[in-house]
């Protein structure tokens, strides 16, 4: 790969623990469909494809976040697309995902206390909350799950599938493993970073702008509180 971003290592990232305490001054910015931001964005709306009850058939983001995503897509090497797996996520879907993962963990660790199970689950799926002070990142419309795709929009191999809750999913996990997946992760990371996104350390596919995840790791004030489901 000739793009210099693919040769640039992903740096260590700050933990998101304590993100709920990041300052928030919410603005009233609309949600827009992601596909309107660039012809090189492919929307898979993965949870809808998987049949998750309440999942939306298309992905939406805050208008400025979608515009930034469009610029990231347009800046990719020729023959590549930016594939969106998820954007704005209704609270009912967040609750479904959290509950299911909590049950999976409980089955594997039957003796783990309830609070420890919830803490472990929240590493990969934020706890559902209606609080305007600390809404789940995807509920704000400022979080997006993305990968790189080929010209037809088929996802490329970045080392793990979407929602693989394993150590290899950490953004930095492949830095000592030369090869295509590592280089593609680097390319995705820097393409998104150039547009102001922060990358969640535990999930290479998860990026944020304007919400409290982003505010916590960048030192800025969050501008996106909970958003209402469009339509």
mmCIF file of C-alpha atoms in Angstrom:
data_model
loop_
_atom_site.group_PDB
_atom_site.id
_atom_site.type_symbol
_atom_site.label_atom_id
_atom_site.label_comp_id
_atom_site.label_asym_id
_atom_site.label_seq_id
_atom_site.Cartn_x
_atom_site.Cartn_y
_atom_site.Cartn_z
ATOM 1 C CA UNK A 1 0.000 0.000 0.000
ATOM 2 C CA UNK A 2 1.477 3.316 -1.086
ATOM 3 C CA UNK A 3 -0.481 5.577 1.248
ATOM 4 C CA UNK A 4 1.983 6.872 3.876
ATOM 5 C CA UNK A 5 -0.696 6.698 6.561
ATOM 6 C CA UNK A 6 -0.538 2.903 6.390
ATOM 7 C CA UNK A 7 3.082 3.031 7.556
ATOM 8 C CA UNK A 8 2.408 5.379 10.477
ATOM 9 C CA UNK A 9 1.990 3.526 13.798
ATOM 10 C CA UNK A 10 -1.146 3.954 15.884
ATOM 11 C CA UNK A 11 -0.044 5.570 19.151
ATOM 12 C CA UNK A 12 -1.110 4.360 22.599
ATOM 13 C CA UNK A 13 -4.477 5.826 23.572
ATOM 14 C CA UNK A 14 -5.930 7.196 26.766
ATOM 15 C CA UNK A 15 -8.430 4.939 28.523
ATOM 16 C CA UNK A 16 -12.072 5.972 28.301
ATOM 17 C CA UNK A 17 -12.716 5.067 31.937
ATOM 18 C CA UNK A 18 -14.473 8.011 33.567
ATOM 19 C CA UNK A 19 -15.847 9.393 30.293
ATOM 20 C CA UNK A 20 -19.186 10.106 32.000
ATOM 21 C CA UNK A 21 -17.548 12.983 33.880
ATOM 22 C CA UNK A 22 -16.456 14.850 30.744
ATOM 23 C CA UNK A 23 -18.064 18.311 30.482
ATOM 24 C CA UNK A 24 -21.096 18.553 28.193
ATOM 25 C CA UNK A 25 -22.728 21.658 26.719
ATOM 26 C CA UNK A 26 -25.316 20.188 24.369
ATOM 27 C CA UNK A 27 -26.165 21.796 21.045
ATOM 28 C CA UNK A 28 -29.229 21.146 18.911
ATOM 29 C CA UNK A 29 -27.634 19.803 15.734
ATOM 30 C CA UNK A 30 -29.754 17.576 13.478
ATOM 31 C CA UNK A 31 -29.125 13.982 12.541
ATOM 32 C CA UNK A 32 -28.588 13.252 8.833
ATOM 33 C CA UNK A 33 -28.159 10.022 6.819
ATOM 34 C CA UNK A 34 -24.498 9.095 6.415
ATOM 35 C CA UNK A 35 -24.782 8.275 2.726
ATOM 36 C CA UNK A 36 -25.478 11.899 1.856
ATOM 37 C CA UNK A 37 -21.983 12.892 2.967
ATOM 38 C CA UNK A 38 -20.019 11.110 0.224
ATOM 39 C CA UNK A 39 -20.496 8.728 -2.674
ATOM 40 C CA UNK A 40 -17.666 6.701 -1.150
ATOM 41 C CA UNK A 41 -19.595 5.903 2.027
ATOM 42 C CA UNK A 42 -21.368 2.536 2.057
ATOM 43 C CA UNK A 43 -24.015 2.080 4.747
ATOM 44 C CA UNK A 44 -24.526 -1.497 5.945
ATOM 45 C CA UNK A 45 -26.640 -0.666 9.044
ATOM 46 C CA UNK A 46 -25.379 -3.918 10.515
ATOM 47 C CA UNK A 47 -27.751 -4.316 13.454
ATOM 48 C CA UNK A 48 -30.722 -3.953 11.129
ATOM 49 C CA UNK A 49 -29.179 -6.583 8.847
ATOM 50 C CA UNK A 50 -28.811 -8.849 11.876
ATOM 51 C CA UNK A 51 -32.470 -8.426 12.742
ATOM 52 C CA UNK A 52 -31.994 -6.599 16.049
ATOM 53 C CA UNK A 53 -35.403 -5.337 17.133
ATOM 54 C CA UNK A 54 -35.647 -1.563 16.818
ATOM 55 C CA UNK A 55 -32.469 -1.179 14.771
ATOM 56 C CA UNK A 56 -32.727 1.410 12.024
ATOM 57 C CA UNK A 57 -32.479 0.476 8.322
ATOM 58 C CA UNK A 58 -30.005 3.275 7.641
ATOM 59 C CA UNK A 59 -27.278 4.937 9.686
ATOM 60 C CA UNK A 60 -27.573 8.544 10.861
ATOM 61 C CA UNK A 61 -25.092 10.932 12.477
ATOM 62 C CA UNK A 62 -25.001 14.538 13.592
ATOM 63 C CA UNK A 63 -24.631 16.778 10.546
ATOM 64 C CA UNK A 64 -21.078 17.895 11.313
ATOM 65 C CA UNK A 65 -19.995 14.355 12.182
ATOM 66 C CA UNK A 66 -21.404 13.073 8.885
ATOM 67 C CA UNK A 67 -19.573 15.832 6.995
ATOM 68 C CA UNK A 68 -16.312 14.875 8.671
ATOM 69 C CA UNK A 69 -16.940 11.234 7.798
ATOM 70 C CA UNK A 70 -17.530 12.216 4.189
ATOM 71 C CA UNK A 71 -14.204 14.025 4.030
ATOM 72 C CA UNK A 72 -12.468 10.993 5.533
ATOM 73 C CA UNK A 73 -14.029 8.777 2.855
ATOM 74 C CA UNK A 74 -13.106 11.152 0.049
ATOM 75 C CA UNK A 75 -9.501 11.191 1.248
ATOM 76 C CA UNK A 76 -9.033 7.422 1.023
ATOM 77 C CA UNK A 77 -6.894 5.867 -1.727
ATOM 78 C CA UNK A 78 -8.638 5.169 -5.012
ATOM 79 C CA UNK A 79 -10.680 1.978 -5.076
ATOM 80 C CA UNK A 80 -11.531 2.144 -1.378
ATOM 81 C CA UNK A 81 -14.762 2.991 0.398
ATOM 82 C CA UNK A 82 -15.682 3.763 3.993
ATOM 83 C CA UNK A 83 -18.185 1.200 5.263
ATOM 84 C CA UNK A 84 -20.494 2.246 8.107
ATOM 85 C CA UNK A 85 -21.734 -0.477 10.431
ATOM 86 C CA UNK A 86 -23.587 1.732 12.904
ATOM 87 C CA UNK A 87 -24.154 5.369 13.820
ATOM 88 C CA UNK A 88 -26.956 6.807 15.929
ATOM 89 C CA UNK A 89 -28.324 3.959 18.058
ATOM 90 C CA UNK A 90 -31.779 4.118 19.696
ATOM 91 C CA UNK A 91 -31.808 3.460 23.426
ATOM 92 C CA UNK A 92 -33.859 0.264 23.001
ATOM 93 C CA UNK A 93 -31.158 -1.174 20.746
ATOM 94 C CA UNK A 94 -28.451 -0.142 23.209
ATOM 95 C CA UNK A 95 -30.363 -1.897 25.996
ATOM 96 C CA UNK A 96 -30.767 -5.051 23.879
ATOM 97 C CA UNK A 97 -27.057 -5.222 23.061
ATOM 98 C CA UNK A 98 -25.988 -4.572 26.646
ATOM 99 C CA UNK A 99 -28.391 -7.139 28.080
ATOM 100 C CA UNK A 100 -27.323 -9.835 25.623
ATOM 101 C CA UNK A 101 -23.633 -9.290 26.276
ATOM 102 C CA UNK A 102 -24.239 -9.234 30.019
ATOM 103 C CA UNK A 103 -25.950 -12.633 29.752
ATOM 104 C CA UNK A 104 -23.021 -14.006 27.735
ATOM 105 C CA UNK A 105 -20.562 -12.871 30.380
ATOM 106 C CA UNK A 106 -22.711 -14.250 33.204
ATOM 107 C CA UNK A 107 -22.784 -17.658 31.520
ATOM 108 C CA UNK A 108 -18.984 -17.708 31.293
ATOM 109 C CA UNK A 109 -18.421 -16.232 34.773
ATOM 110 C CA UNK A 110 -21.341 -17.496 36.904
ATOM 111 C CA UNK A 111 -19.651 -16.503 40.180
ATOM 112 C CA UNK A 112 -18.818 -12.940 39.184
ATOM 113 C CA UNK A 113 -20.726 -10.274 41.178
ATOM 114 C CA UNK A 114 -23.368 -8.303 39.286
ATOM 115 C CA UNK A 115 -21.492 -5.003 39.496
ATOM 116 C CA UNK A 116 -18.321 -6.620 38.165
ATOM 117 C CA UNK A 117 -20.275 -8.153 35.275
ATOM 118 C CA UNK A 118 -21.739 -4.767 34.379
ATOM 119 C CA UNK A 119 -18.313 -3.167 34.503
ATOM 120 C CA UNK A 120 -16.882 -5.866 32.227
ATOM 121 C CA UNK A 121 -19.787 -5.589 29.789
ATOM 122 C CA UNK A 122 -19.474 -1.823 29.575
ATOM 123 C CA UNK A 123 -15.969 -2.131 28.135
ATOM 124 C CA UNK A 124 -17.561 -3.089 24.829
ATOM 125 C CA UNK A 125 -21.220 -2.034 25.150
ATOM 126 C CA UNK A 126 -22.049 1.140 27.056
ATOM 127 C CA UNK A 127 -24.685 0.804 29.729
ATOM 128 C CA UNK A 128 -28.048 2.114 28.462
ATOM 129 C CA UNK A 129 -29.043 5.372 30.119
ATOM 130 C CA UNK A 130 -31.608 8.100 29.546
ATOM 131 C CA UNK A 131 -29.483 10.602 31.453
ATOM 132 C CA UNK A 132 -28.906 13.860 29.611
ATOM 133 C CA UNK A 133 -25.689 14.213 31.612
ATOM 134 C CA UNK A 134 -23.965 11.051 30.319
ATOM 135 C CA UNK A 135 -25.816 9.402 27.411
ATOM 136 C CA UNK A 136 -24.324 6.332 25.690
ATOM 137 C CA UNK A 137 -22.004 7.485 22.872
ATOM 138 C CA UNK A 138 -24.093 6.089 20.016
ATOM 139 C CA UNK A 139 -27.277 7.689 21.393
ATOM 140 C CA UNK A 140 -25.690 11.101 20.809
ATOM 141 C CA UNK A 141 -25.207 10.666 17.070
ATOM 142 C CA UNK A 142 -21.524 11.413 17.612
ATOM 143 C CA UNK A 143 -20.251 7.816 17.505
ATOM 144 C CA UNK A 144 -19.761 5.745 14.377
ATOM 145 C CA UNK A 145 -18.603 2.172 13.766
ATOM 146 C CA UNK A 146 -16.679 2.007 10.501
ATOM 147 C CA UNK A 147 -14.270 -0.050 8.455
ATOM 148 C CA UNK A 148 -12.587 0.139 5.086
ATOM 149 C CA UNK A 149 -14.150 -1.464 2.034
ATOM 150 C CA UNK A 150 -13.246 -2.232 -1.547
ATOM 151 C CA UNK A 151 -14.726 -0.322 -4.465
ATOM 152 C CA UNK A 152 -17.916 -2.395 -4.252
ATOM 153 C CA UNK A 153 -18.315 -1.693 -0.541
ATOM 154 C CA UNK A 154 -17.265 -5.122 0.691
ATOM 155 C CA UNK A 155 -15.450 -4.824 4.023
ATOM 156 C CA UNK A 156 -11.716 -5.484 3.947
ATOM 157 C CA UNK A 157 -9.873 -7.592 6.528
ATOM 158 C CA UNK A 158 -8.796 -5.443 9.471
ATOM 159 C CA UNK A 159 -8.081 -8.369 11.744
ATOM 160 C CA UNK A 160 -11.412 -9.081 13.452
ATOM 161 C CA UNK A 161 -15.085 -8.948 12.531
ATOM 162 C CA UNK A 162 -17.312 -6.131 13.753
ATOM 163 C CA UNK A 163 -18.330 -6.509 17.409
ATOM 164 C CA UNK A 164 -15.669 -9.127 18.125
ATOM 165 C CA UNK A 165 -15.165 -8.463 21.832
ATOM 166 C CA UNK A 166 -11.659 -9.887 22.038
ATOM 167 C CA UNK A 167 -8.189 -8.471 22.809
ATOM 168 C CA UNK A 168 -7.338 -8.483 19.095
ATOM 169 C CA UNK A 169 -10.062 -5.874 18.564
ATOM 170 C CA UNK A 170 -8.084 -3.252 20.454
ATOM 171 C CA UNK A 171 -7.035 -0.495 18.080
ATOM 172 C CA UNK A 172 -3.369 -0.957 18.977
ATOM 173 C CA UNK A 173 -3.413 -4.782 19.032
ATOM 174 C CA UNK A 174 -1.787 -5.428 15.656
ATOM 175 C CA UNK A 175 1.033 -2.902 15.880
ATOM 176 C CA UNK A 176 3.595 -5.695 16.320
ATOM 177 C CA UNK A 177 1.994 -7.906 13.661
ATOM 178 C CA UNK A 178 3.151 -6.747 10.209
ATOM 179 C CA UNK A 179 0.701 -7.270 7.382
ATOM 180 C CA UNK A 180 -2.361 -6.019 5.603
ATOM 181 C CA UNK A 181 -4.795 -5.845 8.539
ATOM 182 C CA UNK A 182 -2.360 -3.768 10.596
ATOM 183 C CA UNK A 183 -1.709 -1.376 7.721
ATOM 184 C CA UNK A 184 -5.422 -1.002 7.003
ATOM 185 C CA UNK A 185 -6.119 -0.223 10.662
ATOM 186 C CA UNK A 186 -3.447 2.447 10.510
ATOM 187 C CA UNK A 187 -4.917 3.924 7.352
ATOM 188 C CA UNK A 188 -8.396 4.017 8.874
ATOM 189 C CA UNK A 189 -7.093 5.495 12.125
ATOM 190 C CA UNK A 190 -5.256 8.368 10.495
ATOM 191 C CA UNK A 191 -7.960 9.062 7.898
ATOM 192 C CA UNK A 192 -10.426 9.520 10.753
ATOM 193 C CA UNK A 193 -7.953 11.352 12.994
ATOM 194 C CA UNK A 194 -7.355 13.921 10.246
ATOM 195 C CA UNK A 195 -11.046 14.822 10.441
ATOM 196 C CA UNK A 196 -11.038 15.259 14.217
ATOM 197 C CA UNK A 197 -12.292 11.844 15.321
ATOM 198 C CA UNK A 198 -10.993 9.978 18.348
ATOM 199 C CA UNK A 199 -10.628 6.193 18.240
ATOM 200 C CA UNK A 200 -11.902 4.034 21.113
ATOM 201 C CA UNK A 201 -8.909 2.042 22.350
ATOM 202 C CA UNK A 202 -10.844 -1.228 22.873
ATOM 203 C CA UNK A 203 -12.480 -1.285 19.413
ATOM 204 C CA UNK A 204 -10.585 -0.440 16.237
ATOM 205 C CA UNK A 205 -13.871 0.271 14.417
ATOM 206 C CA UNK A 206 -15.344 2.777 16.911
ATOM 207 C CA UNK A 207 -14.793 6.512 16.381
ATOM 208 C CA UNK A 208 -16.243 9.556 18.103
ATOM 209 C CA UNK A 209 -16.587 13.273 17.607
ATOM 210 C CA UNK A 210 -18.391 15.776 19.801
ATOM 211 C CA UNK A 211 -19.626 13.344 22.457
ATOM 212 C CA UNK A 212 -18.239 12.609 25.918
ATOM 213 C CA UNK A 213 -16.051 9.702 24.737
ATOM 214 C CA UNK A 214 -14.314 12.208 22.455
ATOM 215 C CA UNK A 215 -14.267 14.965 25.061
ATOM 216 C CA UNK A 216 -12.689 12.691 27.668
ATOM 217 C CA UNK A 217 -9.713 11.730 25.505
ATOM 218 C CA UNK A 218 -9.201 15.097 23.769
ATOM 219 C CA UNK A 219 -9.770 17.446 26.689
ATOM 220 C CA UNK A 220 -12.533 19.345 24.895
ATOM 221 C CA UNK A 221 -16.105 19.981 26.020
ATOM 222 C CA UNK A 222 -18.689 17.630 24.526
ATOM 223 C CA UNK A 223 -21.392 19.232 22.392
ATOM 224 C CA UNK A 224 -23.716 16.273 21.765
ATOM 225 C CA UNK A 225 -26.221 15.038 24.321
ATOM 226 C CA UNK A 226 -28.858 12.379 23.603
ATOM 227 C CA UNK A 227 -30.508 12.694 20.193
ATOM 228 C CA UNK A 228 -34.064 11.824 19.226
ATOM 229 C CA UNK A 229 -34.678 9.004 16.770
ATOM 230 C CA UNK A 230 -35.168 10.530 13.303
ATOM 231 C CA UNK A 231 -38.421 10.095 11.450
#
